[in-house]
Short mmCIF file of C-alpha atoms in Angstrom, two decimals:
data_model
loop_
_atom_site.label_atom_id
_atom_site.label_comp_id
_atom_site.label_asym_id
_atom_site.label_seq_id
_atom_site.Cartn_x
_atom_site.Cartn_y
_atom_site.Cartn_z
CA MET P 1 110.14 158.34 266.58
CA ILE P 2 112.22 156.22 268.96
CA GLN P 3 111.97 157.88 272.36
CA MET P 4 112.38 155.67 275.41
CA HIS P 5 112.51 156.90 278.97
CA ASN P 6 115.62 154.93 279.72
CA THR P 7 118.24 155.33 282.36
CA PRO P 8 121.99 154.91 281.77
CA ALA P 9 121.77 151.78 283.93
CA GLU P 10 119.51 150.13 281.34
CA VAL P 11 121.95 150.95 278.56
CA GLN P 12 124.82 149.62 280.67
CA LYS P 13 122.98 146.36 281.34
CA ALA P 14 122.15 145.92 277.66
CA TYR P 15 125.75 146.32 276.49
CA ASP P 16 127.10 144.12 279.27
CA THR P 17 124.75 141.44 277.93
CA TRP P 18 125.55 142.14 274.28
CA VAL P 19 129.33 142.01 274.76
CA HIS P 20 129.55 138.24 274.21
CA GLN P 21 128.34 138.54 270.62
CA TYR P 22 128.97 142.20 269.75
CA ASP P 23 132.10 141.56 267.69
CA THR P 24 130.77 138.52 265.84
CA ASN P 25 127.09 139.02 265.03
CA GLU P 26 126.00 140.64 261.76
CA ASN P 27 126.02 144.41 262.24
CA PRO P 28 126.34 146.50 259.05
CA THR P 29 126.14 149.77 260.99
CA ARG P 30 129.06 148.81 263.22
CA ASP P 31 131.12 147.73 260.22
CA LEU P 32 130.31 150.83 258.15
CA ASN P 33 131.16 153.05 261.10
CA ALA P 34 134.58 151.42 261.42
CA ARG P 35 135.33 151.92 257.71
CA VAL P 36 134.15 155.53 257.71
CA LEU P 37 136.17 156.44 260.80
CA ARG P 38 139.32 155.28 259.03
CA GLN P 39 138.54 157.58 256.09
CA GLN P 40 138.30 160.77 258.15
CA PRO P 41 140.66 163.63 257.27
CA PHE P 42 141.92 164.45 260.76
CA ALA P 43 145.55 163.78 261.64
CA LEU P 44 146.28 161.43 264.55
CA ALA P 45 150.08 161.42 264.72
CA GLY P 46 151.23 163.01 267.96
CA LYS P 47 147.65 163.65 269.11
CA SER P 48 145.85 162.79 272.34
CA VAL P 49 142.48 161.15 271.76
CA MET P 50 139.45 160.31 273.89
CA GLU P 51 136.94 157.83 272.48
CA ILE P 52 133.56 157.83 274.18
CA GLY P 53 131.46 154.72 273.68
CA CYS P 54 134.59 152.71 272.91
CA GLY P 55 132.83 149.38 273.42
CA THR P 56 135.02 146.34 272.82
CA GLY P 57 137.82 148.45 271.35
CA ILE P 58 137.18 147.74 267.66
CA ASN P 59 138.06 151.32 266.79
CA THR P 60 140.18 152.07 269.84
CA ILE P 61 142.92 149.76 268.66
CA TRP P 62 143.12 151.61 265.32
CA LEU P 63 143.21 154.98 267.09
CA ALA P 64 145.95 153.72 269.42
CA GLU P 65 148.06 152.56 266.48
CA HIS P 66 148.10 156.08 265.00
CA ALA P 67 147.76 158.55 267.90
CA GLN P 68 150.20 159.42 270.64
CA SER P 69 147.78 158.49 273.42
CA VAL P 70 144.20 157.19 273.70
CA VAL P 71 141.68 157.09 276.52
CA GLY P 72 138.69 154.85 275.87
CA VAL P 73 135.51 155.42 277.86
CA ASP P 74 132.43 153.25 278.11
CA ILE P 75 129.58 152.77 280.57
CA ALA P 76 129.65 148.95 280.32
CA GLU P 77 132.42 147.25 282.26
CA GLY P 78 131.94 144.07 280.24
CA MET P 79 132.73 145.96 277.05
CA LEU P 80 135.80 147.53 278.66
CA LYS P 81 137.05 144.14 279.84
CA LYS P 82 136.95 142.91 276.24
CA ALA P 83 138.66 146.08 275.04
CA ARG P 84 141.45 145.78 277.62
CA SER P 85 142.14 142.21 276.54
CA ARG P 86 142.33 143.36 272.93
CA LEU P 87 144.61 146.37 273.46
CA GLY P 88 146.69 145.87 276.56
CA GLU P 89 147.41 148.67 279.04
CA GLU P 90 150.41 149.96 277.10
CA LYS P 91 148.28 150.98 274.10
CA ALA P 92 145.32 152.74 275.71
CA CYS P 93 143.80 153.65 279.06
CA MET P 94 140.27 152.24 279.37
CA LEU P 95 137.91 153.91 281.85
CA GLN P 96 134.38 153.14 283.00
CA ALA P 97 132.25 156.30 283.07
CA ASP P 98 128.73 157.58 282.42
CA ILE P 99 129.01 160.41 279.88
CA THR P 100 125.56 161.72 280.86
CA LYS P 101 127.16 162.90 284.11
CA PRO P 102 129.97 165.48 284.58
CA TRP P 103 133.22 164.33 282.98
CA SER P 104 135.82 164.18 285.73
CA PHE P 105 138.89 163.79 283.52
CA ASP P 106 142.02 165.76 284.37
CA LEU P 107 143.48 165.56 280.87
CA ALA P 108 142.94 167.73 277.80
CA PHE P 109 142.63 166.19 274.34
CA ASP P 110 143.24 167.06 270.70
CA LEU P 111 140.37 164.87 269.53
CA VAL P 112 137.20 163.41 271.02
CA VAL P 113 135.59 160.57 269.06
CA ALA P 114 132.00 159.45 269.67
CA ASN P 115 131.16 156.16 267.95
CA LEU P 116 127.52 155.00 267.95
CA VAL P 117 126.94 156.24 271.48
CA LEU P 118 124.89 159.46 271.31
CA GLU P 119 121.85 157.46 270.22
CA HIS P 120 121.65 156.40 273.87
CA VAL P 121 121.97 159.92 275.32
CA ARG P 122 118.89 162.05 275.94
CA ASP P 123 120.65 165.39 276.50
CA LEU P 124 123.09 166.14 273.69
CA SER P 125 123.88 169.59 275.08
CA HIS P 126 125.60 168.04 278.09
CA VAL P 127 127.89 165.91 275.94
CA PHE P 128 128.77 168.80 273.62
CA ASN P 129 129.54 171.07 276.56
CA GLU P 130 131.72 168.47 278.27
CA ALA P 131 133.56 167.66 275.05
CA HIS P 132 134.19 171.36 274.46
CA HIS P 133 135.55 171.68 278.00
CA ILE P 134 138.14 168.91 277.71
CA LEU P 135 139.33 169.72 274.20
CA LEU P 136 142.40 171.83 273.58
CA PRO P 137 142.04 174.97 271.39
CA LYS P 138 141.49 173.89 267.78
CA GLY P 139 140.64 170.42 269.09
CA LEU P 140 138.17 168.31 267.09
CA PHE P 141 134.98 166.51 268.07
CA TYR P 142 134.08 163.68 265.66
CA ILE P 143 130.68 162.01 265.79
CA GLY P 144 129.60 158.84 263.96
CA GLU P 145 125.95 157.92 264.58
CA LEU P 146 123.10 155.85 263.23
CA HIS P 147 121.44 158.20 260.74
CA PRO P 148 118.11 159.73 261.82
CA TYR P 149 116.62 158.43 258.53
CA LYS P 150 117.22 154.89 259.77
CA GLN P 151 115.88 155.70 263.23
CA LEU P 152 112.68 157.18 261.81
CA ARG P 153 112.18 153.91 259.94
CA GLY P 154 112.45 152.01 263.22
CA ALA P 155 116.13 151.09 263.29
CA GLN P 156 118.09 151.19 266.54
CA ALA P 157 120.81 149.28 268.32
CA LYS P 158 119.68 145.74 269.12
CA TYR P 159 121.02 142.27 269.85
CA ARG P 160 119.61 138.74 269.80
CA ASP P 161 118.88 137.13 273.16
CA THR P 162 120.37 133.65 272.82
CA GLU P 163 117.95 132.15 275.37
CA THR P 164 114.71 133.49 273.87
CA ASP P 165 115.97 133.92 270.28
CA GLN P 166 114.29 137.33 270.29
CA ASP P 167 115.74 140.73 269.42
CA VAL P 168 116.35 143.03 272.39
CA LEU P 169 116.25 146.77 271.67
CA VAL P 170 118.82 148.92 273.43
CA PRO P 171 117.10 152.08 274.77
CA ALA P 172 117.60 154.97 272.37
CA PHE P 173 116.62 158.52 271.42
CA THR P 174 116.18 160.03 267.98
CA HIS P 175 118.35 163.10 267.36
CA HIS P 176 117.86 164.94 264.09
CA VAL P 177 120.69 166.39 262.03
CA SER P 178 119.67 169.92 263.00
CA GLU P 179 119.85 169.01 266.69
CA TYR P 180 123.44 167.79 266.39
CA ILE P 181 124.47 170.92 264.50
CA ASN P 182 122.63 173.40 266.73
CA GLU P 183 123.83 171.84 269.97
CA GLY P 184 127.39 171.89 268.66
CA ILE P 185 127.17 175.56 267.72
CA LYS P 186 125.55 176.42 271.05
CA ALA P 187 128.43 174.73 272.90
CA GLY P 188 130.96 176.88 271.03
CA PHE P 189 131.98 174.56 268.20
CA THR P 190 132.36 175.31 264.51
CA LEU P 191 131.01 172.67 262.13
CA CYS P 192 133.77 171.64 259.73
CA ARG P 193 132.30 168.67 257.88
CA ILE P 194 129.15 166.58 257.67
CA GLY P 195 128.82 163.21 255.97
CA GLU P 196 126.03 160.76 255.14
CA TRP P 197 127.05 157.19 254.41
CA GLN P 198 125.50 153.94 253.24
CA ASN P 199 126.52 150.41 252.38
CA GLU P 200 126.27 149.25 248.80
CA MET P 201 122.89 147.57 249.27
CA ASP P 202 121.36 150.30 251.48
CA THR P 203 118.44 152.35 250.16
CA ASP P 204 118.75 155.01 252.90
CA PHE P 205 121.71 156.68 254.52
CA ARG P 206 122.82 154.46 257.40
CA LEU P 207 125.45 156.60 259.11
CA LEU P 208 125.72 160.31 259.93
CA THR P 209 129.12 161.83 260.66
CA LEU P 210 129.94 165.32 261.90
CA LEU P 211 133.26 166.98 262.60
CA PHE P 212 133.36 170.03 264.88
CA GLU P 213 136.27 172.26 265.85
CA ARG P 214 136.74 174.01 269.16
CA ALA P 215 137.65 177.68 268.92
#
């Protein structure tokens, strides 16, 4: 089981280093996540959206093209800088924040999207509670994460250090399917949909998706 005693600062440093190659290196999980997000059944027209773990804005730009408003949040300023250059201020508001701490956002949202970010969070209950707090009634919380099957086989977010030509593992925690579901229910959500996804050549599920609704 992947279980590192990391701090958010270590995750931030890793993604600020990874930003220079994040969009271009081979990453089947990133690419599958983007395709699956675009297949989700939730409506975006006229909706306000927050994306946590927005990274370089690969998915933020798609959300901004379809929703009324989008706020992208990431812990790594380097990632946000790339996202801002991709989107422009008129399409989305990009904010630096640590989601493991209280969310000090004054807005309420119709949809919160978490893309490949909860792997790096030790305490899921905090994120579920904060998401529940900022969502409007009947608001949705969508999660797309590296599947626990892959994690248990040793997979986790990583990038190649160009100086040493070695893989660098980004600190991560394993969260089982039951943990996601139980923490969501405990926070006051109703589970609407669960999905398990793989690429054509995968032998295991690569991606886990969950869609929760706020009462």
